XYZ file of C-alpha atoms in Angstrom:
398
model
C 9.505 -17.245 13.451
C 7.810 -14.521 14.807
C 4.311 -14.716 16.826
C 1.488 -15.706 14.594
C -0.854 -12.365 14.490
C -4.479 -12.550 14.399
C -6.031 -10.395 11.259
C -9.722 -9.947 10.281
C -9.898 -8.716 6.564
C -13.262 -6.522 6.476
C -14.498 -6.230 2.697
C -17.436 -5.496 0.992
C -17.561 -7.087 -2.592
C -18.416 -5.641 -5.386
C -21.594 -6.258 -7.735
C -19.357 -7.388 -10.235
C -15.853 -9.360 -9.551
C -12.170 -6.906 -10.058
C -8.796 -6.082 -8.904
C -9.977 -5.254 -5.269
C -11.143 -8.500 -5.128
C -8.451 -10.699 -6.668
C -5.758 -8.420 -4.106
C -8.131 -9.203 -0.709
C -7.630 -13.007 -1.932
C -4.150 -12.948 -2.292
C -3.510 -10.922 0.969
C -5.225 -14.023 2.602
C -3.208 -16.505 0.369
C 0.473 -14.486 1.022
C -0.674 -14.582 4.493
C -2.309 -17.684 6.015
C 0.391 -19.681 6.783
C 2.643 -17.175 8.449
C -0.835 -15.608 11.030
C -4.353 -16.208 11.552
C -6.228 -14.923 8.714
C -10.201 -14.292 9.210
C -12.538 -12.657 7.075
C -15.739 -10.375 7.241
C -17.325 -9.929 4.636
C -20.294 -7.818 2.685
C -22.001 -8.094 -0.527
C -23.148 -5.241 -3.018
C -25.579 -8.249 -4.540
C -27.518 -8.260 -0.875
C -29.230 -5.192 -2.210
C -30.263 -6.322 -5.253
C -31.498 -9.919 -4.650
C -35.139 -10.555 -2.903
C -35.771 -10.076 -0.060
C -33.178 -6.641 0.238
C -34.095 -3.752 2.292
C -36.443 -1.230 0.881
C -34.291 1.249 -1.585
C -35.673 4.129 1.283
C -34.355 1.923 3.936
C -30.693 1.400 2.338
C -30.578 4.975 1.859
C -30.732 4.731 5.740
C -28.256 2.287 6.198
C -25.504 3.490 3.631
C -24.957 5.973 6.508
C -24.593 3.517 9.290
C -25.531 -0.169 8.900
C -26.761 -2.236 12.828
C -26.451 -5.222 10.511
C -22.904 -4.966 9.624
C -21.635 -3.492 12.844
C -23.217 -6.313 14.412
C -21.505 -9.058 12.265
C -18.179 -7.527 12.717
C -18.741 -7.178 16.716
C -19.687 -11.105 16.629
C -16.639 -11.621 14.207
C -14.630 -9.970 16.535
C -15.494 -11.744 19.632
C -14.966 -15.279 17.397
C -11.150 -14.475 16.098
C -9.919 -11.441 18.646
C -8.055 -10.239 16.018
C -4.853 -7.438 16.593
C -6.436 -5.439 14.069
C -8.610 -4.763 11.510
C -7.182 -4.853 7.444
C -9.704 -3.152 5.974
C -10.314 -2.623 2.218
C -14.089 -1.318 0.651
C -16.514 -1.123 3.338
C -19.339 0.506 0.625
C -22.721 0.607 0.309
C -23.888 -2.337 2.728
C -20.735 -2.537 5.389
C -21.607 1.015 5.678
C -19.283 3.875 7.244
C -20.474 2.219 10.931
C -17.463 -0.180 10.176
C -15.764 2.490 11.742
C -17.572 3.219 14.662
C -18.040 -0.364 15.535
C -13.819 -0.803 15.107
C -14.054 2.515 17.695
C -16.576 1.182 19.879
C -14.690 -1.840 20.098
C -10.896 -0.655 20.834
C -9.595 -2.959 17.514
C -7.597 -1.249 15.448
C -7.754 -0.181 11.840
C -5.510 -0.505 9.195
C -6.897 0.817 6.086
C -5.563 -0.720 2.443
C -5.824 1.775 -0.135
C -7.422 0.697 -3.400
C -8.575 3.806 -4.778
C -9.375 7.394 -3.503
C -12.177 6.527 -1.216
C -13.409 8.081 1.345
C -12.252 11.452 -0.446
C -13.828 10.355 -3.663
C -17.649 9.582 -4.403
C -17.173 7.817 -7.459
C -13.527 6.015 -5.955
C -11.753 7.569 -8.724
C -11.985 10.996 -9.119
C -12.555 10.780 -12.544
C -15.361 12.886 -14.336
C -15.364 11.988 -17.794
C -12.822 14.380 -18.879
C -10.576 15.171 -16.133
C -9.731 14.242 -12.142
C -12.008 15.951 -9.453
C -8.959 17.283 -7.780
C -11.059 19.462 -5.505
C -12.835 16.248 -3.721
C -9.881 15.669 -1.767
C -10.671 18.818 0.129
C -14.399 17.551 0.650
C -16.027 19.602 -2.335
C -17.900 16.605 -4.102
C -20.208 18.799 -6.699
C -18.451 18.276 -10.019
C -18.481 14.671 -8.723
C -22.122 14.817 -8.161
C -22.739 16.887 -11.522
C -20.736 14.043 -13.466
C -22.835 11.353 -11.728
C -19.803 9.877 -10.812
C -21.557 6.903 -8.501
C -23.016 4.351 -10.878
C -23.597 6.728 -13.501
C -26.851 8.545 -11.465
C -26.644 12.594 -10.087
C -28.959 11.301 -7.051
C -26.926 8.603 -5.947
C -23.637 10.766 -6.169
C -25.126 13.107 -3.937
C -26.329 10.567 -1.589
C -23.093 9.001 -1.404
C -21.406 12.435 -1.163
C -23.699 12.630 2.321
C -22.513 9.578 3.239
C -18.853 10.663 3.325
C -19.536 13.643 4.647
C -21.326 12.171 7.776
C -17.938 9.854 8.063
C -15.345 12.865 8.107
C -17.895 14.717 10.449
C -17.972 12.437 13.257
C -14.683 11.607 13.342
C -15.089 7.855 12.846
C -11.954 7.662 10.895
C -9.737 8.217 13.996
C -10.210 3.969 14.257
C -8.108 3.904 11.172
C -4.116 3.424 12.641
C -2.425 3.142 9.869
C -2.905 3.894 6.063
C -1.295 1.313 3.715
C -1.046 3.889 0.185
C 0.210 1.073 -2.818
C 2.296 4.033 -4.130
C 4.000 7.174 -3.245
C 1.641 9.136 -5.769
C -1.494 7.881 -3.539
C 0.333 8.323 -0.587
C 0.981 12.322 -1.402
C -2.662 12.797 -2.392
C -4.163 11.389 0.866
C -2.104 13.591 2.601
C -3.093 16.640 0.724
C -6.560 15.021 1.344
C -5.160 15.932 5.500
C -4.442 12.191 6.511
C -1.297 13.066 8.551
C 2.059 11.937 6.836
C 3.412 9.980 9.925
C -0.137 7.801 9.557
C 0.506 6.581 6.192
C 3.245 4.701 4.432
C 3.651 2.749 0.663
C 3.907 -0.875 0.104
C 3.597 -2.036 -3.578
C 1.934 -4.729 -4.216
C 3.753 -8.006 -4.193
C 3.923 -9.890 -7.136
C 4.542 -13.853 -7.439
C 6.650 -13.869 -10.636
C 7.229 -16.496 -13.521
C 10.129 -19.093 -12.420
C 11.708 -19.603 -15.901
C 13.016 -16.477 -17.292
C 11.026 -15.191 -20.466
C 12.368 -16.423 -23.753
C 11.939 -13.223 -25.540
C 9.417 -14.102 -27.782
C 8.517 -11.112 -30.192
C 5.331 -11.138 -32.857
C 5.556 -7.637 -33.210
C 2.066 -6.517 -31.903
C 1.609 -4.419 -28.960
C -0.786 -5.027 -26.984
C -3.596 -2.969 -24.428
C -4.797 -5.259 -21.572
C -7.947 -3.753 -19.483
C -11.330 -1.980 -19.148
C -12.438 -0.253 -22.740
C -13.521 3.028 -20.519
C -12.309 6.554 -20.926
C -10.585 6.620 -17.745
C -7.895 4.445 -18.971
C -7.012 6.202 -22.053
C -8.667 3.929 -24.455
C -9.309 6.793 -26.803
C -5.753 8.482 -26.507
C -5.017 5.302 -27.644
C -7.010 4.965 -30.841
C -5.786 8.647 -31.931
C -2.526 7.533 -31.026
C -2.590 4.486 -33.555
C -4.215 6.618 -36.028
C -1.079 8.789 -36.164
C 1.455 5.632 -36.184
C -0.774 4.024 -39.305
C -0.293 7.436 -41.118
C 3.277 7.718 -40.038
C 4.851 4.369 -41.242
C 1.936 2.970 -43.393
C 2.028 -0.445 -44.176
C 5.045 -0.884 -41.608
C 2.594 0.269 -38.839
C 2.748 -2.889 -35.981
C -0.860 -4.519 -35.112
C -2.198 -2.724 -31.784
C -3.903 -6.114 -29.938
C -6.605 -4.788 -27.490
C -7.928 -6.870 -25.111
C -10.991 -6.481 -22.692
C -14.879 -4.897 -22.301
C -16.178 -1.736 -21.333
C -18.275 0.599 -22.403
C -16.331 1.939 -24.792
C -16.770 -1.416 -26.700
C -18.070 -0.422 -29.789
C -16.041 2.631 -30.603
C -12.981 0.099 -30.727
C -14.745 -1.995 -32.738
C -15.421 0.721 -35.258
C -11.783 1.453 -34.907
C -10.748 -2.466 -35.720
C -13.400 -2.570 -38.707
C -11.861 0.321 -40.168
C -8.315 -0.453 -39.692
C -6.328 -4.225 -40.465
C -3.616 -2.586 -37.679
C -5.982 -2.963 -35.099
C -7.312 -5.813 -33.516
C -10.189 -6.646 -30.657
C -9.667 -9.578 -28.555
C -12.390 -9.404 -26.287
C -12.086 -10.520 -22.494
C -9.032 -12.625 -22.051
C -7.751 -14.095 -18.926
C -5.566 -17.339 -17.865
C -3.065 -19.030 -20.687
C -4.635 -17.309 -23.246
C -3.616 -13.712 -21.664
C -0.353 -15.187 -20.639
C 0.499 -16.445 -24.287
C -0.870 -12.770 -25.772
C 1.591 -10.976 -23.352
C 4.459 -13.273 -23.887
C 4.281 -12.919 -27.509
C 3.673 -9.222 -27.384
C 6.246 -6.623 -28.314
C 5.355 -4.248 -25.969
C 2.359 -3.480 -23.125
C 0.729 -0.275 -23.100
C -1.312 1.441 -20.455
C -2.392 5.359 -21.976
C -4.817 6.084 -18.828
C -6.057 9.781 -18.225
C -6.672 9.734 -14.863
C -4.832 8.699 -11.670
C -4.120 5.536 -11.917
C -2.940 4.258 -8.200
C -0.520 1.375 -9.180
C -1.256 -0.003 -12.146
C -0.516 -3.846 -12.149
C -0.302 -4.332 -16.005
C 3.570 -3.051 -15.403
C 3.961 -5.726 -13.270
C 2.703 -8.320 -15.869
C 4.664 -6.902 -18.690
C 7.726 -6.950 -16.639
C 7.079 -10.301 -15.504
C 7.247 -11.449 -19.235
C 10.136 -9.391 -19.874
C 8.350 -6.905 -22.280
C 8.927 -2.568 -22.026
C 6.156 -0.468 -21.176
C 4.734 2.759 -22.686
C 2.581 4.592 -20.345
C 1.407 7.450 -19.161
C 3.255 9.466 -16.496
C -0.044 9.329 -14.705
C -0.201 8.423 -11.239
C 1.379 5.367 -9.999
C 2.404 4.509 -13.647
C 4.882 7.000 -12.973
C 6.787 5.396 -10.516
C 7.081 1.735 -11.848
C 8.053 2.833 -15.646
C 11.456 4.488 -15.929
C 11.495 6.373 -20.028
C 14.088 5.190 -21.699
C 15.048 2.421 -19.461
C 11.903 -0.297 -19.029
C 9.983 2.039 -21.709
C 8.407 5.218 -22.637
C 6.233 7.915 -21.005
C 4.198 10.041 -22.134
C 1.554 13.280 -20.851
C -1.472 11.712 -20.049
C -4.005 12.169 -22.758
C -1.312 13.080 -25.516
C -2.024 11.018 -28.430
C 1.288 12.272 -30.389
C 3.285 11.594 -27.519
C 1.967 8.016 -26.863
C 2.744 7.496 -30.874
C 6.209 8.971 -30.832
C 6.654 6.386 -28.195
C 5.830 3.632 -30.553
C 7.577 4.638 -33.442
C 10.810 4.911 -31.072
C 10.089 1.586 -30.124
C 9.960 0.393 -33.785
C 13.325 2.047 -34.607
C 14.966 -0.180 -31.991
C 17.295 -3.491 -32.354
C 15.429 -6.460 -30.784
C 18.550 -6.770 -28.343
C 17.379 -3.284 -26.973
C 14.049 -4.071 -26.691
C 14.799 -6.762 -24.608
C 17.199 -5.174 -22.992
C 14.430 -2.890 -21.725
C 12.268 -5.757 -20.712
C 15.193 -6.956 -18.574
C 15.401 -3.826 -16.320
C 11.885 -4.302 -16.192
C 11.952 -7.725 -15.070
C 14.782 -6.670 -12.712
C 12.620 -3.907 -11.154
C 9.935 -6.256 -10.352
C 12.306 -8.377 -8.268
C 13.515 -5.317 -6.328
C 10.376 -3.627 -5.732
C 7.654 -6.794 -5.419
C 9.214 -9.270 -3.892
C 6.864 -11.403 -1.821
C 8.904 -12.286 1.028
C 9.618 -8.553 1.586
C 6.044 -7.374 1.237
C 5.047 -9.946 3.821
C 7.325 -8.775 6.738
C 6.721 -5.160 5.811
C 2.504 -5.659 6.597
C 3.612 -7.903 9.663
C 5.508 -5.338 10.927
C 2.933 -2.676 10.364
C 0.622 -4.312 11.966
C 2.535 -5.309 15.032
C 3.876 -1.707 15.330
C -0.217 -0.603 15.435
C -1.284 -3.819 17.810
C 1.637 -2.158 20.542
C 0.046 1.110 20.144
């Protein structure tokens, strides 16, 4: 076995707990019992709770926090770690994370989530298309669209805030770019992070021991936040256009989640018996909805980096119909573990379920098979594991 290496996760959490989140965890589970795993971390909630700065004072310290640079110099001097895995340093970690990481001679690896620091809003997303032009530093539509928690003051704060990171230079701590697919990878080097700097690792994925026993009830089934983003409306038309086509042979569409697009897919189930709203589901009772699922689908409009609701229909051995947006496009092969479709086509996305219909249940699982089969290949644990180690070691002998 190779030398243990010493890593310090830096993360700032989130008001409210995601997929950032659940993937910092599971680095630290993956990891800990191969190298010595530390953490430092930030809150979002130490703003809001008494006792939080003045808002005029964290409008000073989004920009460069003492606080935080000084609990990641202590944390440093605890754990000496060989580098630095960071993930979202925003607002209280502040961009100082990477002057401290300078000031100390640790180096950075940087775990790409979403489009930050090129983004204000993380995804690029304005309500009706992707803010392309933010890669290149021009954050107004983003501002315009109020693309930071929904306010046109605080989107042009935090477009300050990245500007005053790219301006001094404090990203030259980062080492080494870890971009979860090739799609992300290409845009942050259009965004001028230099191609040698960055490289892809999926994520891993821990799958299901017992192979899937093809259970089929004949629904299809939409797993994730009910926001615009991720296609939730394509996917209404869409179903509108499969009731009309086969009528009463129309499958049930199964939509599970919360958002603020709530109660416009409520309308939609009140108004249609082929639609369904499950509300937030998680543990056995999402397992059991995607194992008895015909099919996953994932219609998002913007760029979605990965996309991990693949991986969970492939896990179950059940195809995928998505949009060729993003990530998506690299982990569902049309015609093979499912269907594609143009992003924000509502025909398309129904021509892909009315192909799916006209299959034989062997084919359909035969899909779900090559899916299951990809995962293996391109999430294996044991893989993903040596392939950080190694970045990391090849950074530490910089």
């Amino acid at each position: 076995m190779c030398d243990r290496l010493k890593i310090l996760q830096v993360f700032n959490k989130y008001s409210s707990y995601g997929g950032e989140e659940l993937v910092v965890e599971n680095i630290d589970k993956m990891l800990s019992p191969y190298h010595q795993m530390d953490e430092c971390l930030f809150s979002s909630d130490e703003w809001l709770k008494q006792g939080a700065p003045s808002k005029l004072r964290q409008v000073s310290l989004m920009f460069n926090n003492p606080r935080s640079r000084a609990a990641l110099k202590a944390k440093v001097a605890q754990c000496q770690p060989d580098a630095l895995l960071l993930h979202n340093i925003y607002p209280v970690g502040s961009p100082g994370i990477y002057a401290e990481a300078l000031a100390l001679d640790v180096p950075v690896v940087q775990y790409i989530h979403n489009f930050r620091p090129f983004s204000v809003g993380g995804t690029l997303w304005l309500g009706d298309r992707v803010a392309e032009e933010s890669l290149q530093g021009k954050y107004w539509a983003e501002i315009k669209a109020g693309a930071w928690q929904g306010s046109r003051l605080k989107s042009a704060l935090f477009a300050q805030v990245l500007r005053h990171l790219h301006r001094n230079g404090w990203l030259q701590a980062v080492k080494c770019w870890i971009a979860i697919s090739e799609f992300m990878r290409a845009k942050f080097v259009e965004a001028g992070i230099p191609a040698e700097d960055i490289v892809t690792l999926l994520h891993p994925w821990h799958m299901i021991e017992t192979e899937p026993d093809n259970e089929d009830s004949g629904y299809y089934l939409f797993l994730g936040r009910l926001v615009e983003e991720k296609g939730v409306k394509v996917l209404l038309e869409a179903w509108e256009i499969v009731e009309k086509e086969m009528g009463s042979q129309c499958p049930v569409l199964m939509i599970g989640g919360e958002g603020e697009m709530e109660n416009e897919v409520n309308h939609a189930a009140d108004n249609s018996p082929k639609i369904k709203c499950m509300g937030f589901v998680k543990g056995q009772a999402k397992a059991d909805l995607i194992a008895s699922s015909r099919a996953m689908i994932a219609p998002s409009v913007w760029w979605e980096p990965l996309g991990l609701v693949t991986y969970e229909a492939y896990d179950h051995g059940k195809p995928m119909l998505a949009a060729s947006s993003g990530g998506l496009s690299e982990t569902v092969t049309d015609g093979h573990t499912g269907y594609t479709h143009t992003p924000g086509y509502a025909m398309e996305l129904a021509e892909s379920v009315i192909r799916m219909e006209a299959l034989k249940p062997e084919q359909r699982r035969a899909m779900g098979r090559e899916g299951r089969e990809w995962l293996k290949i391109n999430a294996d644990p044991d893989q993903w594991r040596d392939q950080i180690a190694g970045l990391i070691r090849s950074v530490k002998a910089r």
